[in-house]
Coordinates of C-alpha atoms and ligand atoms in Angstrom, one line a residue:
Chain A
M1 CA 0.7 7.4 16.1
F2 CA 4.2 5.8 16.1
Q3 CA 4.5 7.0 19.7
L4 CA 2.1 4.1 20.5
S5 CA 4.3 1.6 18.7
L6 CA 7.3 2.8 20.6
K7 CA 5.6 2.7 23.9
N8 CA 4.4 -0.8 23.1
L9 CA 7.9 -1.8 22.4
L10 CA 8.9 -0.4 25.8
R11 CA 6.0 -2.1 27.5
N12 CA 7.8 -5.4 27.5
K13 CA 11.4 -4.3 27.5
R14 CA 12.8 -7.7 28.1
R15 CA 10.9 -9.2 25.2
T16 CA 11.8 -6.4 22.9
F17 CA 15.4 -6.6 23.9
L18 CA 15.5 -10.4 23.5
T19 CA 13.8 -10.2 20.1
G20 CA 16.2 -7.5 19.0
A21 CA 19.1 -9.3 20.4
S22 CA 18.2 -12.5 18.5
V23 CA 18.0 -10.5 15.3
S24 CA 21.4 -9.0 16.1
L25 CA 22.9 -12.3 16.8
T26 CA 21.6 -13.8 13.6
L27 CA 23.0 -10.9 11.6
I28 CA 26.4 -11.1 13.3
L29 CA 26.5 -14.7 12.2
V30 CA 25.5 -13.7 8.7
C31 CA 28.1 -11.0 8.6
L32 CA 30.9 -13.3 9.9
L33 CA 29.9 -16.0 7.4
G34 CA 29.6 -13.5 4.7
A35 CA 33.0 -12.0 5.5
V36 CA 34.7 -15.4 5.4
L37 CA 32.9 -16.4 2.3
T38 CA 33.8 -13.2 0.6
A39 CA 37.4 -13.5 1.6
M40 CA 37.5 -17.0 0.3
E41 CA 35.5 -16.1 -2.8
S42 CA 37.8 -13.3 -3.8
A43 CA 40.9 -15.0 -2.6
E44 CA 42.3 -11.6 -3.1
G45 CA 45.5 -11.2 -5.2
S46 CA 44.6 -14.4 -6.9
A47 CA 43.9 -13.7 -10.6
D48 CA 41.6 -16.0 -12.6
N49 CA 44.3 -16.5 -15.2
R50 CA 47.1 -17.8 -13.0
I51 CA 47.9 -21.4 -12.5
V52 CA 50.1 -23.0 -9.9
V53 CA 52.0 -26.2 -10.8
R54 CA 53.5 -28.1 -7.9
S55 CA 54.4 -31.7 -7.0
A56 CA 51.5 -34.1 -7.1
I57 CA 52.7 -35.7 -3.9
S58 CA 52.8 -32.7 -1.6
L59 CA 53.8 -29.1 -1.4
T60 CA 56.9 -30.1 0.5
F61 CA 58.3 -32.0 -2.5
S62 CA 60.0 -29.9 -5.2
L63 CA 60.1 -30.1 -9.0
P64 CA 63.1 -30.1 -11.3
E65 CA 64.0 -26.8 -12.8
S66 CA 63.8 -28.3 -16.2
Y67 CA 60.0 -28.3 -16.1
W68 CA 60.2 -24.5 -16.5
Q69 CA 61.1 -24.8 -20.2
R70 CA 58.4 -27.3 -20.9
L71 CA 55.7 -25.4 -19.2
Q72 CA 56.8 -22.3 -21.1
Q73 CA 56.2 -24.0 -24.4
M74 CA 52.6 -24.9 -23.7
D75 CA 49.8 -23.3 -25.6
H76 CA 48.1 -20.3 -24.0
V77 CA 50.9 -19.9 -21.5
L78 CA 52.2 -16.3 -21.5
A79 CA 54.8 -16.5 -18.8
V80 CA 56.1 -18.9 -16.2
T81 CA 58.1 -18.1 -13.0
P82 CA 59.4 -20.3 -10.2
L83 CA 58.6 -19.5 -6.6
N84 CA 59.8 -21.1 -3.4
W85 CA 58.4 -20.4 0.0
F86 CA 61.2 -19.5 2.3
G87 CA 59.3 -19.4 5.6
G88 CA 62.0 -17.7 7.6
I89 CA 61.8 -15.7 10.8
Y90 CA 62.1 -11.9 10.9
K91 CA 63.0 -10.4 14.3
D92 CA 61.1 -13.0 16.3
E93 CA 58.5 -15.8 16.1
R94 CA 55.5 -13.7 17.1
P95 CA 52.8 -14.1 14.5
E96 CA 52.6 -10.3 13.9
N97 CA 56.1 -10.4 12.6
F98 CA 55.3 -13.2 10.1
F99 CA 55.1 -12.4 6.4
A100 CA 55.5 -14.3 3.2
Q101 CA 59.1 -14.6 1.8
F102 CA 59.6 -16.0 -1.7
S103 CA 62.7 -16.9 -3.5
C104 CA 62.0 -16.0 -7.1
D105 CA 63.4 -15.4 -10.5
P106 CA 63.6 -11.6 -10.8
Q107 CA 63.7 -11.7 -14.7
T108 CA 60.2 -13.3 -15.0
L109 CA 58.4 -12.7 -11.7
L110 CA 56.7 -9.5 -13.0
D111 CA 55.6 -11.2 -16.2
V112 CA 53.4 -13.4 -14.1
W113 CA 52.3 -10.6 -11.8
P114 CA 52.1 -7.6 -14.2
E115 CA 49.7 -5.9 -11.8
Y116 CA 52.5 -5.2 -9.3
Q117 CA 53.4 -1.5 -9.8
I118 CA 57.0 -0.8 -9.3
P119 CA 59.3 1.8 -10.8
Q120 CA 61.5 0.5 -13.7
D121 CA 64.8 1.7 -12.2
Q122 CA 64.1 -0.2 -8.9
V123 CA 63.4 -3.3 -10.9
A124 CA 66.7 -2.9 -12.8
T125 CA 68.7 -2.5 -9.6
W126 CA 67.0 -5.5 -8.0
R127 CA 67.7 -7.7 -10.9
Q128 CA 71.3 -6.9 -10.8
E129 CA 72.0 -7.3 -7.2
R130 CA 71.9 -10.9 -6.1
N131 CA 71.3 -10.3 -2.4
S132 CA 68.6 -7.7 -2.8
F133 CA 64.8 -7.9 -2.5
I134 CA 61.6 -6.1 -3.2
C135 CA 58.7 -5.9 -0.9
G136 CA 55.1 -4.6 -0.9
Q137 CA 54.2 -1.1 0.2
A138 CA 52.2 -2.3 3.1
L139 CA 55.1 -4.3 4.6
A140 CA 57.5 -1.4 4.0
D141 CA 55.1 0.9 5.8
K142 CA 54.7 -1.5 8.7
Y143 CA 58.4 -1.8 9.4
G144 CA 59.5 1.6 8.1
W145 CA 61.8 0.1 5.5
K146 CA 63.5 2.4 3.0
I147 CA 65.3 1.6 -0.2
G148 CA 68.8 0.5 0.8
D149 CA 67.8 -0.9 4.2
Q150 CA 69.2 -4.3 5.1
I151 CA 67.2 -6.9 6.8
F152 CA 68.1 -10.3 8.3
I153 CA 65.9 -13.3 8.0
K154 CA 66.7 -16.5 9.9
G155 CA 65.9 -19.7 8.0
S156 CA 63.5 -22.2 9.7
I157 CA 62.6 -24.5 6.8
Y158 CA 66.0 -24.0 5.1
P159 CA 69.1 -24.2 7.2
V160 CA 70.4 -20.8 6.0
D161 CA 70.0 -17.2 7.0
L162 CA 69.5 -14.4 4.6
T163 CA 70.9 -10.8 4.7
L164 CA 69.0 -8.8 2.1
T165 CA 69.0 -5.2 0.8
L166 CA 65.8 -3.5 -0.1
R167 CA 65.9 -2.3 -3.7
G168 CA 62.3 -1.9 -4.7
I169 CA 58.8 -1.4 -3.3
Y170 CA 55.8 -2.4 -5.3
T171 CA 52.1 -1.6 -4.8
E172 CA 49.0 -3.6 -5.7
P173 CA 46.0 -1.3 -5.0
N174 CA 43.5 -4.0 -5.9
A175 CA 44.9 -6.5 -3.4
P176 CA 46.4 -5.0 -0.3
S177 CA 47.2 -8.4 1.1
A178 CA 49.6 -9.0 -1.8
E179 CA 51.7 -6.1 -0.5
K180 CA 52.7 -8.1 2.5
S181 CA 55.4 -10.3 0.8
I182 CA 59.0 -10.0 -0.1
Y183 CA 60.7 -11.4 -3.2
F184 CA 64.4 -12.2 -3.4
H185 CA 66.8 -14.0 -5.8
R186 CA 66.5 -17.8 -6.0
K187 CA 70.1 -17.9 -7.1
Y188 CA 71.1 -16.3 -3.8
L189 CA 69.3 -19.1 -1.9
E190 CA 70.7 -21.8 -4.1
E191 CA 74.2 -20.6 -3.6
A192 CA 73.7 -20.5 0.1
L193 CA 72.2 -24.0 0.1
G194 CA 74.6 -25.5 -2.5
N195 CA 71.6 -27.4 -3.9
P196 CA 70.5 -25.9 -7.2
G197 CA 67.7 -26.8 -9.5
Q198 CA 64.9 -27.3 -7.1
V199 CA 61.6 -25.5 -7.6
G200 CA 58.7 -25.6 -5.1
T201 CA 56.1 -24.1 -7.4
F202 CA 55.8 -22.7 -10.9
F203 CA 53.3 -19.9 -11.4
L204 CA 51.9 -19.6 -14.9
R205 CA 50.0 -16.7 -16.4
I206 CA 47.5 -17.9 -19.0
D207 CA 46.2 -15.8 -21.9
S208 CA 42.6 -16.0 -20.8
P209 CA 40.6 -17.4 -17.9
D210 CA 38.7 -19.5 -20.5
N211 CA 41.9 -21.6 -21.2
V212 CA 42.8 -22.2 -17.6
G213 CA 41.0 -25.6 -17.6
T214 CA 42.8 -26.8 -20.7
V215 CA 46.2 -25.7 -19.4
V216 CA 45.6 -27.4 -16.1
Q217 CA 44.7 -30.7 -17.8
H218 CA 47.6 -30.5 -20.3
A219 CA 50.2 -29.6 -17.6
E220 CA 49.2 -32.6 -15.5
A221 CA 49.1 -34.9 -18.5
M222 CA 52.5 -33.7 -19.8
F223 CA 54.3 -34.9 -16.7
E224 CA 52.2 -38.0 -16.2
N225 CA 55.2 -40.3 -17.0
S226 CA 58.0 -38.1 -15.7
E227 CA 60.1 -38.5 -12.6
A228 CA 57.9 -36.1 -10.7
Q229 CA 54.2 -35.8 -11.4
V230 CA 52.6 -32.5 -11.0
R231 CA 49.4 -31.1 -9.7
A232 CA 48.1 -28.0 -11.5
E233 CA 45.4 -25.7 -10.1
T234 CA 44.2 -22.2 -10.3
E235 CA 45.9 -19.8 -7.9
K236 CA 42.6 -19.3 -6.2
A237 CA 42.1 -23.0 -5.6
F238 CA 45.7 -23.2 -4.4
S239 CA 45.1 -20.4 -1.9
L240 CA 42.1 -22.2 -0.7
S241 CA 43.5 -25.7 -0.6
F242 CA 44.2 -25.6 3.1
L243 CA 40.5 -24.7 3.7
E244 CA 39.2 -27.1 1.1
M245 CA 40.6 -29.9 3.2
L246 CA 37.5 -29.4 5.4
G247 CA 35.3 -30.4 2.5
N248 CA 33.1 -28.0 0.7
I249 CA 33.4 -25.5 3.4
R250 CA 31.7 -22.7 1.5
M251 CA 28.5 -24.6 0.9
F252 CA 28.7 -25.9 4.5
L253 CA 29.0 -22.4 5.9
G254 CA 26.3 -21.1 3.6
A255 CA 23.9 -23.8 4.6
I256 CA 24.5 -23.3 8.3
G257 CA 24.0 -19.6 7.8
A258 CA 20.7 -20.1 5.9
A259 CA 19.4 -22.5 8.5
I260 CA 20.1 -20.1 11.4
V261 CA 18.5 -17.2 9.6
V262 CA 15.4 -19.2 8.7
S263 CA 14.9 -20.7 12.2
L264 CA 15.5 -17.3 13.8
L265 CA 13.1 -15.8 11.4
F266 CA 10.4 -18.2 12.7
I267 CA 11.3 -17.5 16.3
T268 CA 11.2 -13.8 15.9
A269 CA 8.0 -13.9 13.8
N270 CA 6.4 -16.1 16.5
T271 CA 7.4 -13.7 19.3
M272 CA 6.1 -10.7 17.4
A273 CA 2.9 -12.6 16.6
M274 CA 2.4 -13.4 20.2
A275 CA 3.0 -9.8 21.2
A276 CA 0.4 -8.8 18.7
R277 CA -2.1 -11.4 19.8
E278 CA -1.9 -10.2 23.3
R279 CA -3.2 -6.9 22.0
T280 CA -6.1 -8.1 20.0
S281 CA -8.5 -6.1 22.1
E282 CA -6.4 -3.1 21.8
V283 CA -6.6 -3.3 18.0
A284 CA -10.4 -3.7 18.4
V285 CA -10.5 -0.6 20.5
L286 CA -8.4 1.4 18.0
K287 CA -10.7 0.3 15.3
T288 CA -13.8 1.3 17.3
L289 CA -12.3 4.8 17.7
G290 CA -12.1 5.0 13.9
F291 CA -8.6 3.8 13.1
R292 CA -8.7 2.1 9.7
Q293 CA -7.1 -1.1 8.6
G294 CA -4.2 0.8 7.2
H295 CA -3.5 2.5 10.5
V296 CA -3.3 -0.7 12.5
V297 CA -1.2 -2.4 9.8
R298 CA 1.2 0.5 10.0
L299 CA 1.2 0.3 13.8
V300 CA 2.1 -3.3 13.9
M301 CA 4.6 -3.2 11.0
F302 CA 6.3 -0.2 12.5
E303 CA 6.9 -2.1 15.7
S304 CA 8.3 -5.2 14.1
L305 CA 10.4 -3.2 11.6
A306 CA 11.8 -1.2 14.4
V307 CA 12.9 -4.4 16.2
G308 CA 14.2 -5.9 12.9
L309 CA 16.1 -2.8 11.8
G310 CA 17.3 -1.9 15.3
G311 CA 18.6 -5.5 15.8
A312 CA 20.2 -5.4 12.4
L313 CA 22.0 -2.1 13.0
V314 CA 23.3 -3.3 16.4
G315 CA 24.3 -6.7 14.9
L316 CA 26.0 -5.0 12.0
G317 CA 28.0 -2.7 14.3
L318 CA 29.1 -5.6 16.4
A319 CA 30.0 -7.8 13.4
Y320 CA 32.1 -5.0 12.0
V321 CA 34.1 -4.7 15.2
L322 CA 34.4 -8.5 15.5
V323 CA 35.5 -9.0 11.9
R324 CA 38.1 -6.3 12.2
G325 CA 39.5 -7.9 15.2
A326 CA 39.6 -11.2 13.6
A327 CA 41.2 -9.8 10.5
R328 CA 44.0 -8.2 12.5
G329 CA 44.6 -11.4 14.4
M330 CA 44.8 -13.7 11.5
E331 CA 46.1 -11.6 8.6
N332 CA 49.7 -12.7 9.1
V333 CA 49.0 -16.4 9.6
F334 CA 46.5 -16.7 6.8
P335 CA 47.0 -13.8 4.5
I336 CA 43.7 -14.7 2.8
F337 CA 41.9 -13.6 6.0
G338 CA 43.8 -10.3 6.2
T339 CA 41.2 -9.0 3.9
L340 CA 38.4 -10.2 6.1
A341 CA 35.8 -7.5 6.2
V342 CA 32.1 -6.8 6.3
T343 CA 32.0 -5.7 2.7
P344 CA 29.2 -3.4 1.6
P345 CA 27.3 -6.3 -0.1
V346 CA 27.4 -8.3 3.1
A347 CA 26.3 -5.3 5.1
L348 CA 23.5 -4.7 2.7
L349 CA 22.5 -8.3 2.9
A350 CA 22.4 -8.2 6.7
L351 CA 20.4 -5.0 6.6
G352 CA 18.1 -6.5 4.1
L353 CA 17.6 -9.5 6.2
G354 CA 16.9 -7.4 9.2
I355 CA 14.2 -5.6 7.2
L356 CA 12.9 -8.9 5.9
I357 CA 12.7 -10.3 9.4
G358 CA 10.8 -7.2 10.4
L359 CA 8.4 -7.5 7.5
V360 CA 7.8 -11.2 7.8
S361 CA 7.4 -11.2 11.5
G362 CA 5.1 -8.1 11.4
G363 CA 3.3 -9.2 8.2
F364 CA 1.2 -11.9 9.7
P365 CA 0.1 -10.1 12.9
A366 CA -0.5 -7.0 10.8
W367 CA -2.7 -9.0 8.4
Q368 CA -4.5 -10.5 11.4
A369 CA -5.0 -7.1 13.0
A370 CA -6.4 -5.7 9.7
R371 CA -8.8 -8.5 9.3
L372 CA -9.9 -8.7 13.0
S373 CA -13.5 -7.9 13.4
I374 CA -14.1 -5.4 16.2
V375 CA -16.8 -7.5 17.8
D376 CA -14.5 -10.6 18.0
G377 CA -11.7 -8.5 19.3
L378 CA -13.8 -7.0 22.0
R379 CA -15.3 -10.3 22.9
K380 CA -11.9 -11.8 23.7
L381 CA -11.5 -9.3 26.4
A382 CA -14.7 -10.0 28.3
Chain B
M1 CA -41.3 16.2 16.2
S2 CA -38.3 16.2 13.9
D3 CA -36.8 13.0 12.5
P4 CA -35.2 10.8 15.2
L5 CA -31.4 10.9 15.3
I6 CA -31.2 7.1 15.3
Q7 CA -33.7 5.0 13.5
L8 CA -33.7 1.2 13.4
R9 CA -36.1 -0.6 11.1
G10 CA -36.6 -4.3 10.9
V11 CA -33.1 -5.0 12.2
T12 CA -32.3 -8.7 12.6
K13 CA -29.0 -10.3 13.6
V14 CA -28.3 -14.0 13.2
Y15 CA -25.0 -15.5 14.3
R16 CA -23.9 -18.5 12.5
R17 CA -21.7 -21.0 14.3
D18 CA -21.0 -24.1 12.2
Q19 CA -24.4 -25.3 11.1
F20 CA -26.3 -23.6 13.8
E21 CA -28.0 -20.3 13.4
I22 CA -28.4 -18.3 16.5
P23 CA -31.0 -15.6 15.9
V24 CA -30.3 -12.8 18.4
L25 CA -32.3 -9.8 17.2
E26 CA -35.6 -10.4 15.4
G27 CA -37.0 -7.4 13.6
I28 CA -36.0 -4.5 15.9
D29 CA -37.7 -1.1 15.4
L30 CA -36.3 1.7 17.4
D31 CA -36.3 5.5 17.3
I32 CA -34.0 7.6 19.4
A33 CA -34.5 11.3 19.3
E34 CA -31.6 13.8 19.5
G35 CA -30.7 14.6 23.1
E36 CA -32.3 11.5 24.5
F37 CA -30.9 9.4 27.3
V38 CA -31.8 5.8 26.7
A39 CA -31.2 2.8 28.9
L40 CA -31.3 -0.7 27.5
M41 CA -31.9 -3.7 29.9
G42 CA -32.5 -7.3 29.5
P43 CA -31.2 -10.7 30.6
S44 CA -27.7 -11.8 29.8
G45 CA -27.3 -13.1 26.3
S46 CA -30.4 -11.2 25.1
G47 CA -28.4 -9.2 22.6
K48 CA -28.0 -5.8 24.2
S49 CA -24.4 -5.6 23.3
T50 CA -25.2 -6.8 19.8
L51 CA -27.8 -4.1 19.4
L52 CA -25.4 -1.4 20.7
N53 CA -22.6 -2.6 18.4
L54 CA -24.9 -2.3 15.4
M55 CA -25.7 1.3 16.3
A56 CA -21.9 1.9 16.8
G57 CA -21.2 0.6 13.3
V58 CA -18.7 -2.0 14.6
D59 CA -21.0 -4.9 13.6
S60 CA -23.4 -5.2 10.7
P61 CA -27.0 -6.4 10.8
T62 CA -28.2 -9.5 9.0
S63 CA -31.0 -7.4 7.6
G64 CA -32.8 -4.1 8.2
R65 CA -31.9 -0.5 8.2
I66 CA -29.9 1.5 10.7
V67 CA -30.2 5.2 9.8
V68 CA -28.2 7.6 11.8
A69 CA -28.5 11.3 11.1
G70 CA -29.9 10.5 7.7
S71 CA -27.5 7.9 6.4
D72 CA -28.0 4.1 6.5
I73 CA -24.9 2.7 8.0
A74 CA -25.9 -0.9 7.2
Q75 CA -25.0 0.0 3.7
L76 CA -21.5 1.2 4.5
G77 CA -18.3 -0.9 4.1
E78 CA -15.5 -1.0 6.7
G79 CA -13.6 1.6 4.8
E80 CA -16.4 4.1 5.1
L81 CA -17.5 3.0 8.6
A82 CA -14.2 3.7 10.3
P83 CA -14.3 7.4 9.5
W84 CA -18.0 7.4 10.2
R85 CA -17.4 6.0 13.7
H86 CA -14.7 8.5 14.3
R87 CA -17.1 11.4 13.5
N88 CA -20.2 10.1 15.1
V89 CA -19.7 7.6 17.8
G90 CA -18.3 7.9 21.3
F91 CA -18.0 4.4 22.7
I92 CA -17.7 3.6 26.4
F93 CA -16.7 0.0 27.3
Q94 CA -17.5 -2.0 30.5
F95 CA -13.7 -2.6 31.0
Y96 CA -12.6 0.9 30.0
N97 CA -10.2 -0.5 27.4
L98 CA -7.6 2.2 27.9
I99 CA -4.3 1.6 26.3
P100 CA -2.1 0.6 29.2
V101 CA 1.2 2.1 27.8
L102 CA -0.4 5.5 27.4
T103 CA -1.1 8.2 30.0
A104 CA -4.6 9.5 30.6
R105 CA -3.7 12.4 28.4
E106 CA -2.4 10.3 25.6
N107 CA -5.3 7.9 25.7
V108 CA -7.7 10.8 25.3
E109 CA -5.6 12.2 22.6
L110 CA -5.6 9.0 20.6
P111 CA -8.8 9.5 18.5
L112 CA -7.7 13.1 17.8
K113 CA -4.6 11.8 16.0
L114 CA -6.9 10.9 13.2
A115 CA -8.1 14.4 12.8
S116 CA -6.0 17.1 11.2
L117 CA -5.4 19.3 14.2
S118 CA -2.5 21.3 15.4
R119 CA -0.7 20.0 18.5
Q120 CA -2.0 22.9 20.5
D121 CA -5.6 22.3 19.4
R122 CA -5.3 18.7 20.4
R123 CA -3.8 19.6 23.7
L124 CA -6.6 22.1 24.4
K125 CA -9.3 19.6 23.5
V126 CA -7.7 16.8 25.6
E127 CA -7.4 19.0 28.6
T128 CA -10.9 20.4 28.3
A129 CA -12.3 16.8 28.1
L130 CA -10.3 15.6 31.1
E131 CA -11.3 18.7 33.1
L132 CA -14.9 18.0 32.2
V133 CA -14.7 14.5 33.7
G134 CA -12.9 15.9 36.8
L135 CA -9.5 14.5 36.2
A136 CA -7.5 17.7 35.6
D137 CA -5.0 16.5 38.2
R138 CA -4.6 13.0 36.8
M139 CA -3.7 13.8 33.2
D140 CA -0.2 12.2 33.3
H141 CA -1.1 9.1 35.2
Y142 CA -1.1 5.7 33.5
P143 CA -4.2 3.6 33.7
K144 CA -2.7 1.3 36.3
Q145 CA -2.3 4.3 38.6
L146 CA -6.0 5.1 38.4
S147 CA -9.0 3.6 40.2
G148 CA -11.8 1.9 38.2
G149 CA -14.0 4.9 38.4
Q150 CA -11.2 7.2 37.3
K151 CA -10.4 4.9 34.4
Q152 CA -13.9 5.0 33.3
R153 CA -13.9 8.7 33.4
V154 CA -10.8 8.8 31.2
A155 CA -12.6 6.5 28.8
I156 CA -15.6 8.9 28.8
A157 CA -13.2 11.8 28.1
R158 CA -11.8 9.8 25.2
A159 CA -15.3 9.2 23.9
L160 CA -16.2 12.9 24.2
V161 CA -13.1 14.5 22.9
T162 CA -14.0 14.2 19.2
A163 CA -17.4 15.7 19.9
P164 CA -19.3 12.7 18.5
T165 CA -23.0 12.8 17.5
F166 CA -23.9 10.4 20.3
L167 CA -22.5 8.3 23.1
L168 CA -22.9 4.5 23.4
A169 CA -22.0 2.9 26.7
D170 CA -22.0 -0.9 27.2
E171 CA -22.4 -1.5 31.0
P172 CA -20.3 1.4 31.9
T173 CA -20.7 0.7 35.6
G174 CA -20.6 -3.0 35.4
D175 CA -17.1 -3.2 36.8
L176 CA -17.5 -0.5 39.4
D177 CA -18.3 -0.2 43.1
A178 CA -21.5 1.6 44.0
A179 CA -19.9 5.0 44.7
S180 CA -17.8 5.0 41.5
A181 CA -20.8 3.8 39.6
S182 CA -22.9 6.7 40.9
D183 CA -20.1 9.2 39.9
V184 CA -20.0 7.8 36.4
L185 CA -23.8 7.9 36.1
D186 CA -23.8 11.5 37.4
L187 CA -21.3 12.4 34.7
L188 CA -23.2 10.7 31.9
G189 CA -26.4 12.4 33.2
Q190 CA -24.7 15.8 33.3
L191 CA -23.3 15.4 29.8
N192 CA -26.8 14.6 28.6
Q193 CA -28.4 17.5 30.4
E194 CA -25.8 20.2 29.8
F195 CA -24.7 19.3 26.4
Q196 CA -27.7 17.4 25.1
K197 CA -25.4 14.5 24.3
T198 CA -27.6 11.7 22.9
T199 CA -26.7 8.6 25.0
V200 CA -27.6 5.0 24.8
M201 CA -26.5 2.9 27.7
V202 CA -26.8 -0.9 28.3
T203 CA -27.0 -1.8 31.9
H204 CA -28.0 -4.5 34.3
D205 CA -28.3 -2.1 37.2
P206 CA -31.9 -0.8 37.8
R207 CA -30.5 2.2 39.6
A208 CA -28.5 3.1 36.6
A209 CA -31.5 2.6 34.4
E210 CA -33.4 5.1 36.6
R211 CA -31.1 7.9 35.4
A212 CA -32.3 7.4 31.9
R213 CA -35.4 9.1 30.5
V214 CA -36.3 6.2 28.3
L215 CA -36.0 2.5 29.2
Y216 CA -36.1 -0.3 26.8
H217 CA -36.2 -4.0 27.6
L218 CA -34.7 -6.5 25.3
E219 CA -35.8 -10.2 25.6
K220 CA -36.0 -13.1 23.1
G221 CA -35.1 -10.9 20.2
Q222 CA -37.8 -8.3 20.9
L223 CA -37.6 -4.8 22.2
Q224 CA -40.2 -3.3 24.5
R225 CA -40.4 0.3 25.8
E226 CA -40.8 0.0 29.5
H227 CA -41.5 3.4 30.9
T228 CA -40.5 7.0 30.6
G229 CA -38.4 8.0 33.5
A230 CA -37.9 11.2 35.4
V231 CA -38.0 14.6 33.7
Ligands
LIG1 N1 -19.6 -13.5 17.4 C1 -20.6 -14.2 17.9 N2 -20.8 -15.5 17.4 C2 -21.8 -16.3 17.8 N3 -22.6 -15.9 18.7 C3 -22.6 -14.7 19.3 C4 -21.6 -13.8 18.8 N4 -21.7 -12.6 19.5 C5 -22.8 -12.8 20.3 N5 -23.3 -14.0 20.2 C6 -24.4 -14.6 20.9 O1 -25.5 -13.6 20.7 C7 -26.2 -13.5 21.9 C8 -26.2 -12.1 22.4 O2 -25.0 -11.7 22.8 P1 -24.8 -10.2 23.5 O3 -23.3 -10.1 23.9 O4 -25.3 -9.2 22.6 O5 -25.7 -10.3 24.8 P2 -25.8 -9.3 26.0 O6 -27.3 -9.0 26.1 O7 -24.9 -8.1 25.8 O8 -25.4 -10.2 27.2 P3 -24.6 -9.7 28.5 O9 -25.7 -9.0 29.4 O10 -24.1 -10.9 29.1 O11 -23.5 -8.8 28.1 C9 -25.5 -14.5 22.9 O12 -26.3 -15.7 22.9 C10 -24.2 -14.7 22.3 O13 -23.7 -16.0 22.7
LIG2 MG1 -23.2 -7.4 26.7

């Protein structure tokens, strides 16, 4: 029975291939979009209850250290820690050797990132040694760093170089991309620079995601009339801000994806319908031989489902390979894309769409085939 | 004489196209005995195919009764007609209507897929049918690799393989050259004589009609028995 469907698919190999390929292509697109959207959505390592406070003018302007105290005293704020982006060069300037380097306050950093898992004795040593640093497990694995190792980082934004000793390694199982940073003493940097009291960003941990909005408003209001006005936003929004410059990119991508899927659905459905129409007389013959409506429906549906599902599986496989490649290439430049992956929900969505394309494109011809009167079907042939 | 195998009583068929009514058959009465070989002639558009389709259960009459082996198929719905056709009707088309993607063997096997048979049984039946029509050496050929006459013989094997109650052929030689046509008619005659296969054949060809034992003429919605042929 299904042998006939398969042979029919092989009858017009080029059409079957093109139809399958168009399904594959659609689903590759869906997967890519899905992966990007998922990565943006999760903005992994960004908790819902963390806020970033930075200069209202631009990220390149710093805030006075005195703001720390004032932020700390706000309602709903559990902890505040300053963080500066060092942006130095390790080994060479190749993107694969790029990772995030932060100058931080070792006393309070882990109050804002309590999810970092690190042995207490390592924390204690790190806090005491001014020229030491901690790094994430992933980074330590990548470079083979061990506790006690020294690394050299050449400044590029700041006109100083750093020589740092590794004193702790943290893990963050829920956000592997967060394991690709190092944290060192801000005091060490300030001494080297001779320019103390400047903070790039303050990170605040809030008691509950529900209060984030309030704190954001209050923080901005509090410094309204100060020397440096601030912009406060969720960590998630902060991570995305470079992408948000493009406008509402998520909706944009989503809309494009939907448009492509819908138009391809129509094209595929039309092709399948044409293929079925060409065989009107064949359906009439099958019915004459005693095949029931259910048989011909199954025959037609099997064909289109095979194309839909086959196309989906191929597309999924290709998307998986593509996305992995993209993730490898971009993870160091945009850590947010390091987590780029065809996640199970996206894969399921793609598979579901493949089946849907098959069902929809087969549904109409199948319905026609079922309804076709034998006499009309045979007549077309003569 | 026992009850006829096929019995038509007051069968009418009116096609409706927009507001027009096209009466094609007007009160046909017809008895066909078991083992009979009937030819049906008539001008183009007289309703020969329509009449055959009604007997095949692929079309339903506007009124009248079509009783085959005791049951009135005019009363059956499509859900019951499909299995009825499978059991009772072997249909042979003018243009063979083989499935192009299937080999001769697979084409003949197609109707057997509806029966609960083992693979071996199917294979045996298919090969027997193809041998009977003289195509034992062409079983794995595709339709496009066969001549018109050979295609029609595959189609006859496909009609026979389910051992139907009767064969219906709509201009089975209409698309064939004289020699192939003669072969196909020989085959149909042989099936009728050796296996008493009741056969109704629509044809334009007087030589084809001569093979039949009974000849009917259809014109202006009326059926007339012309003559009783040889035998
Ligand atoms: N589905 C239909 N709708 C409308 N008219 C139809 C339909 N089927 C057949 N007819 C008409 O019924 C008449 C009989 O058609 P039919 O095909 O039975 O003739 P035929 O005797 O087999 O002709 P031919 O020798 O050319 O095959 C014709 O006038 C045809 O136009
Ligand atoms: Mg006809």
